[in-house]
């Protein structure tokens, strides 16, 4: 059973960089096929796919966030990390990590089969 767990600060100040880590157990992030994604849900809005890192380490981002987003990984610890720079209150959301099919853009997050429980991040002075 694959399990994902997000971790990171729950409060970030405006203009700072949000950093979250997803630790994966029960499966390797280097296993051929799956991409490992970050998804968020702002209050009152739909799920938004932010980006992913492939099993080989290639990264893909949604165009609207690409200039501020970086996803990296530590294969020795089987985890991957999201960094979102220059945050504003509009970046307040529940952030999820998920295992998704190998697509450069995930238009339907229902295609992702394993999810973390989500972590609330609030951007506030």
PDB file of C-alpha atoms in Angstrom:
ATOM      1  CA  UNK A   1       0.000   0.000   0.000  1.00  0.00           C
ATOM      2  CA  UNK A   2       1.477   3.303  -1.090  1.00  0.00           C
ATOM      3  CA  UNK A   3       1.258   6.066   1.478  1.00  0.00           C
ATOM      4  CA  UNK A   4       2.117   9.743   1.107  1.00  0.00           C
ATOM      5  CA  UNK A   5       2.581  12.243   3.924  1.00  0.00           C
ATOM      6  CA  UNK A   6       2.971  15.993   3.549  1.00  0.00           C
ATOM      7  CA  UNK A   7       4.995  18.044   6.015  1.00  0.00           C
ATOM      8  CA  UNK A   8       5.934  21.667   6.357  1.00  0.00           C
ATOM      9  CA  UNK A   9       4.968  24.937   8.017  1.00  0.00           C
ATOM     10  CA  UNK A  10       1.316  25.842   8.281  1.00  0.00           C
ATOM     11  CA  UNK A  11       1.940  29.601   8.155  1.00  0.00           C
ATOM     12  CA  UNK A  12       4.026  31.486   5.625  1.00  0.00           C
ATOM     13  CA  UNK A  13       4.509  35.242   5.409  1.00  0.00           C
ATOM     14  CA  UNK A  14       3.726  37.092   2.187  1.00  0.00           C
ATOM     15  CA  UNK A  15       6.661  37.328  -0.261  1.00  0.00           C
ATOM     16  CA  UNK A  16       8.390  34.346   1.356  1.00  0.00           C
ATOM     17  CA  UNK A  17       8.869  30.872  -0.105  1.00  0.00           C
ATOM     18  CA  UNK A  18       6.509  28.057   0.802  1.00  0.00           C
ATOM     19  CA  UNK A  19       8.292  24.737   1.180  1.00  0.00           C
ATOM     20  CA  UNK A  20       6.561  21.378   1.639  1.00  0.00           C
ATOM     21  CA  UNK A  21       7.879  17.834   1.617  1.00  0.00           C
ATOM     22  CA  UNK A  22       6.057  14.646   0.680  1.00  0.00           C
ATOM     23  CA  UNK A  23       7.453  11.425   2.115  1.00  0.00           C
ATOM     24  CA  UNK A  24       6.426   8.268   0.303  1.00  0.00           C
ATOM     25  CA  UNK A  25       6.260   4.780   1.777  1.00  0.00           C
ATOM     26  CA  UNK A  26       5.196   1.459   0.295  1.00  0.00           C
ATOM     27  CA  UNK A  27       6.632   2.337  -3.103  1.00  0.00           C
ATOM     28  CA  UNK A  28       9.604   4.039  -4.702  1.00  0.00           C
ATOM     29  CA  UNK A  29       9.424   7.436  -6.395  1.00  0.00           C
ATOM     30  CA  UNK A  30      11.913   6.101  -8.951  1.00  0.00           C
ATOM     31  CA  UNK A  31       9.683   3.227 -10.054  1.00  0.00           C
ATOM     32  CA  UNK A  32       9.185   3.426 -13.785  1.00  0.00           C
ATOM     33  CA  UNK A  33       5.834   4.921 -14.814  1.00  0.00           C
ATOM     34  CA  UNK A  34       4.395   7.136 -12.067  1.00  0.00           C
ATOM     35  CA  UNK A  35       4.725  10.876 -11.703  1.00  0.00           C
ATOM     36  CA  UNK A  36       4.585  12.499  -8.286  1.00  0.00           C
ATOM     37  CA  UNK A  37       2.458  15.603  -8.084  1.00  0.00           C
ATOM     38  CA  UNK A  38       1.528  18.552  -5.947  1.00  0.00           C
ATOM     39  CA  UNK A  39      -2.119  19.606  -5.945  1.00  0.00           C
ATOM     40  CA  UNK A  40      -3.816  22.339  -3.947  1.00  0.00           C
ATOM     41  CA  UNK A  41      -7.327  23.425  -3.081  1.00  0.00           C
ATOM     42  CA  UNK A  42      -7.800  27.099  -2.199  1.00  0.00           C
ATOM     43  CA  UNK A  43     -10.801  27.810   0.023  1.00  0.00           C
ATOM     44  CA  UNK A  44     -14.026  27.577  -1.935  1.00  0.00           C
ATOM     45  CA  UNK A  45     -12.270  26.531  -5.149  1.00  0.00           C
ATOM     46  CA  UNK A  46     -11.536  23.391  -7.130  1.00  0.00           C
ATOM     47  CA  UNK A  47      -8.444  21.247  -6.893  1.00  0.00           C
ATOM     48  CA  UNK A  48      -5.553  22.743  -8.848  1.00  0.00           C
ATOM     49  CA  UNK A  49      -2.727  20.584 -10.170  1.00  0.00           C
ATOM     50  CA  UNK A  50       0.518  22.498  -9.647  1.00  0.00           C
ATOM     51  CA  UNK A  51       3.206  20.280 -11.072  1.00  0.00           C
ATOM     52  CA  UNK A  52       4.970  16.948 -10.915  1.00  0.00           C
ATOM     53  CA  UNK A  53       8.313  15.211 -10.901  1.00  0.00           C
ATOM     54  CA  UNK A  54       8.694  12.046 -12.916  1.00  0.00           C
ATOM     55  CA  UNK A  55      10.261   8.763 -11.864  1.00  0.00           C
ATOM     56  CA  UNK A  56      13.397   9.862 -13.752  1.00  0.00           C
ATOM     57  CA  UNK A  57      13.513  13.332 -12.189  1.00  0.00           C
ATOM     58  CA  UNK A  58      12.027  15.447 -14.957  1.00  0.00           C
ATOM     59  CA  UNK A  59       9.722  18.217 -13.789  1.00  0.00           C
ATOM     60  CA  UNK A  60       6.516  19.648 -15.215  1.00  0.00           C
ATOM     61  CA  UNK A  61       4.497  22.636 -14.035  1.00  0.00           C
ATOM     62  CA  UNK A  62       1.171  24.222 -14.720  1.00  0.00           C
ATOM     63  CA  UNK A  63       1.850  27.372 -16.788  1.00  0.00           C
ATOM     64  CA  UNK A  64       0.119  29.722 -14.357  1.00  0.00           C
ATOM     65  CA  UNK A  65       2.549  28.823 -11.570  1.00  0.00           C
ATOM     66  CA  UNK A  66       5.641  27.785 -13.475  1.00  0.00           C
ATOM     67  CA  UNK A  67       7.626  30.966 -12.787  1.00  0.00           C
ATOM     68  CA  UNK A  68       7.214  30.515  -9.001  1.00  0.00           C
ATOM     69  CA  UNK A  69       7.260  26.727  -8.613  1.00  0.00           C
ATOM     70  CA  UNK A  70      10.067  24.241  -8.158  1.00  0.00           C
ATOM     71  CA  UNK A  71       9.736  20.534  -7.450  1.00  0.00           C
ATOM     72  CA  UNK A  72      12.747  18.456  -6.461  1.00  0.00           C
ATOM     73  CA  UNK A  73      13.389  15.073  -4.920  1.00  0.00           C
ATOM     74  CA  UNK A  74      15.655  13.153  -2.568  1.00  0.00           C
ATOM     75  CA  UNK A  75      15.705   9.581  -3.797  1.00  0.00           C
ATOM     76  CA  UNK A  76      17.757   8.396  -0.817  1.00  0.00           C
ATOM     77  CA  UNK A  77      14.847   9.373   1.442  1.00  0.00           C
ATOM     78  CA  UNK A  78      12.097   8.604  -1.071  1.00  0.00           C
ATOM     79  CA  UNK A  79      10.578  12.042  -0.846  1.00  0.00           C
ATOM     80  CA  UNK A  80       9.914  15.056  -3.030  1.00  0.00           C
ATOM     81  CA  UNK A  81       9.613  18.727  -2.246  1.00  0.00           C
ATOM     82  CA  UNK A  82       7.548  21.696  -3.418  1.00  0.00           C
ATOM     83  CA  UNK A  83       8.835  25.236  -3.295  1.00  0.00           C
ATOM     84  CA  UNK A  84       6.525  28.113  -4.196  1.00  0.00           C
ATOM     85  CA  UNK A  85       8.157  31.521  -4.132  1.00  0.00           C
ATOM     86  CA  UNK A  86       6.799  35.028  -3.623  1.00  0.00           C
ATOM     87  CA  UNK A  87       3.623  33.786  -1.987  1.00  0.00           C
ATOM     88  CA  UNK A  88       0.561  35.956  -1.460  1.00  0.00           C
ATOM     89  CA  UNK A  89      -2.649  35.334   0.513  1.00  0.00           C
ATOM     90  CA  UNK A  90      -4.081  33.866  -2.711  1.00  0.00           C
ATOM     91  CA  UNK A  91      -1.714  30.921  -2.204  1.00  0.00           C
ATOM     92  CA  UNK A  92      -3.557  29.960   0.979  1.00  0.00           C
ATOM     93  CA  UNK A  93      -4.829  26.425   0.415  1.00  0.00           C
ATOM     94  CA  UNK A  94      -4.779  22.823   1.479  1.00  0.00           C
ATOM     95  CA  UNK A  95      -1.781  21.306  -0.273  1.00  0.00           C
ATOM     96  CA  UNK A  96      -1.716  17.656  -1.284  1.00  0.00           C
ATOM     97  CA  UNK A  97       0.879  15.359  -2.749  1.00  0.00           C
ATOM     98  CA  UNK A  98      -0.311  12.567  -4.983  1.00  0.00           C
ATOM     99  CA  UNK A  99       0.776   9.748  -7.260  1.00  0.00           C
ATOM    100  CA  UNK A 100      -0.452  10.406 -10.770  1.00  0.00           C
ATOM    101  CA  UNK A 101      -0.222   8.909 -14.249  1.00  0.00           C
ATOM    102  CA  UNK A 102       2.736   9.893 -16.442  1.00  0.00           C
ATOM    103  CA  UNK A 103       1.414  13.066 -18.055  1.00  0.00           C
ATOM    104  CA  UNK A 104       3.151  16.414 -18.529  1.00  0.00           C
ATOM    105  CA  UNK A 105      -0.090  18.105 -17.486  1.00  0.00           C
ATOM    106  CA  UNK A 106      -2.709  16.553 -15.235  1.00  0.00           C
ATOM    107  CA  UNK A 107      -6.048  18.007 -16.263  1.00  0.00           C
ATOM    108  CA  UNK A 108      -8.129  15.661 -14.125  1.00  0.00           C
ATOM    109  CA  UNK A 109      -6.757  14.949 -10.671  1.00  0.00           C
ATOM    110  CA  UNK A 110      -9.202  12.066 -10.332  1.00  0.00           C
ATOM    111  CA  UNK A 111      -6.665  10.124 -12.361  1.00  0.00           C
ATOM    112  CA  UNK A 112      -4.256  10.275  -9.408  1.00  0.00           C
ATOM    113  CA  UNK A 113      -4.623   7.134  -7.341  1.00  0.00           C
ATOM    114  CA  UNK A 114      -2.802   7.734  -4.055  1.00  0.00           C
ATOM    115  CA  UNK A 115      -2.967  10.942  -2.029  1.00  0.00           C
ATOM    116  CA  UNK A 116      -1.581  12.377   1.138  1.00  0.00           C
ATOM    117  CA  UNK A 117      -4.035  13.637   3.722  1.00  0.00           C
ATOM    118  CA  UNK A 118      -3.291  17.253   2.855  1.00  0.00           C
ATOM    119  CA  UNK A 119      -1.793  20.074   4.862  1.00  0.00           C
ATOM    120  CA  UNK A 120      -3.236  23.527   5.410  1.00  0.00           C
ATOM    121  CA  UNK A 121      -0.945  26.395   4.473  1.00  0.00           C
ATOM    122  CA  UNK A 122      -1.997  29.928   5.295  1.00  0.00           C
ATOM    123  CA  UNK A 123      -0.225  32.957   3.866  1.00  0.00           C
ATOM    124  CA  UNK A 124      -0.642  35.861   6.257  1.00  0.00           C
ATOM    125  CA  UNK A 125       1.470  38.672   7.712  1.00  0.00           C
TER     126      UNK A 125
END
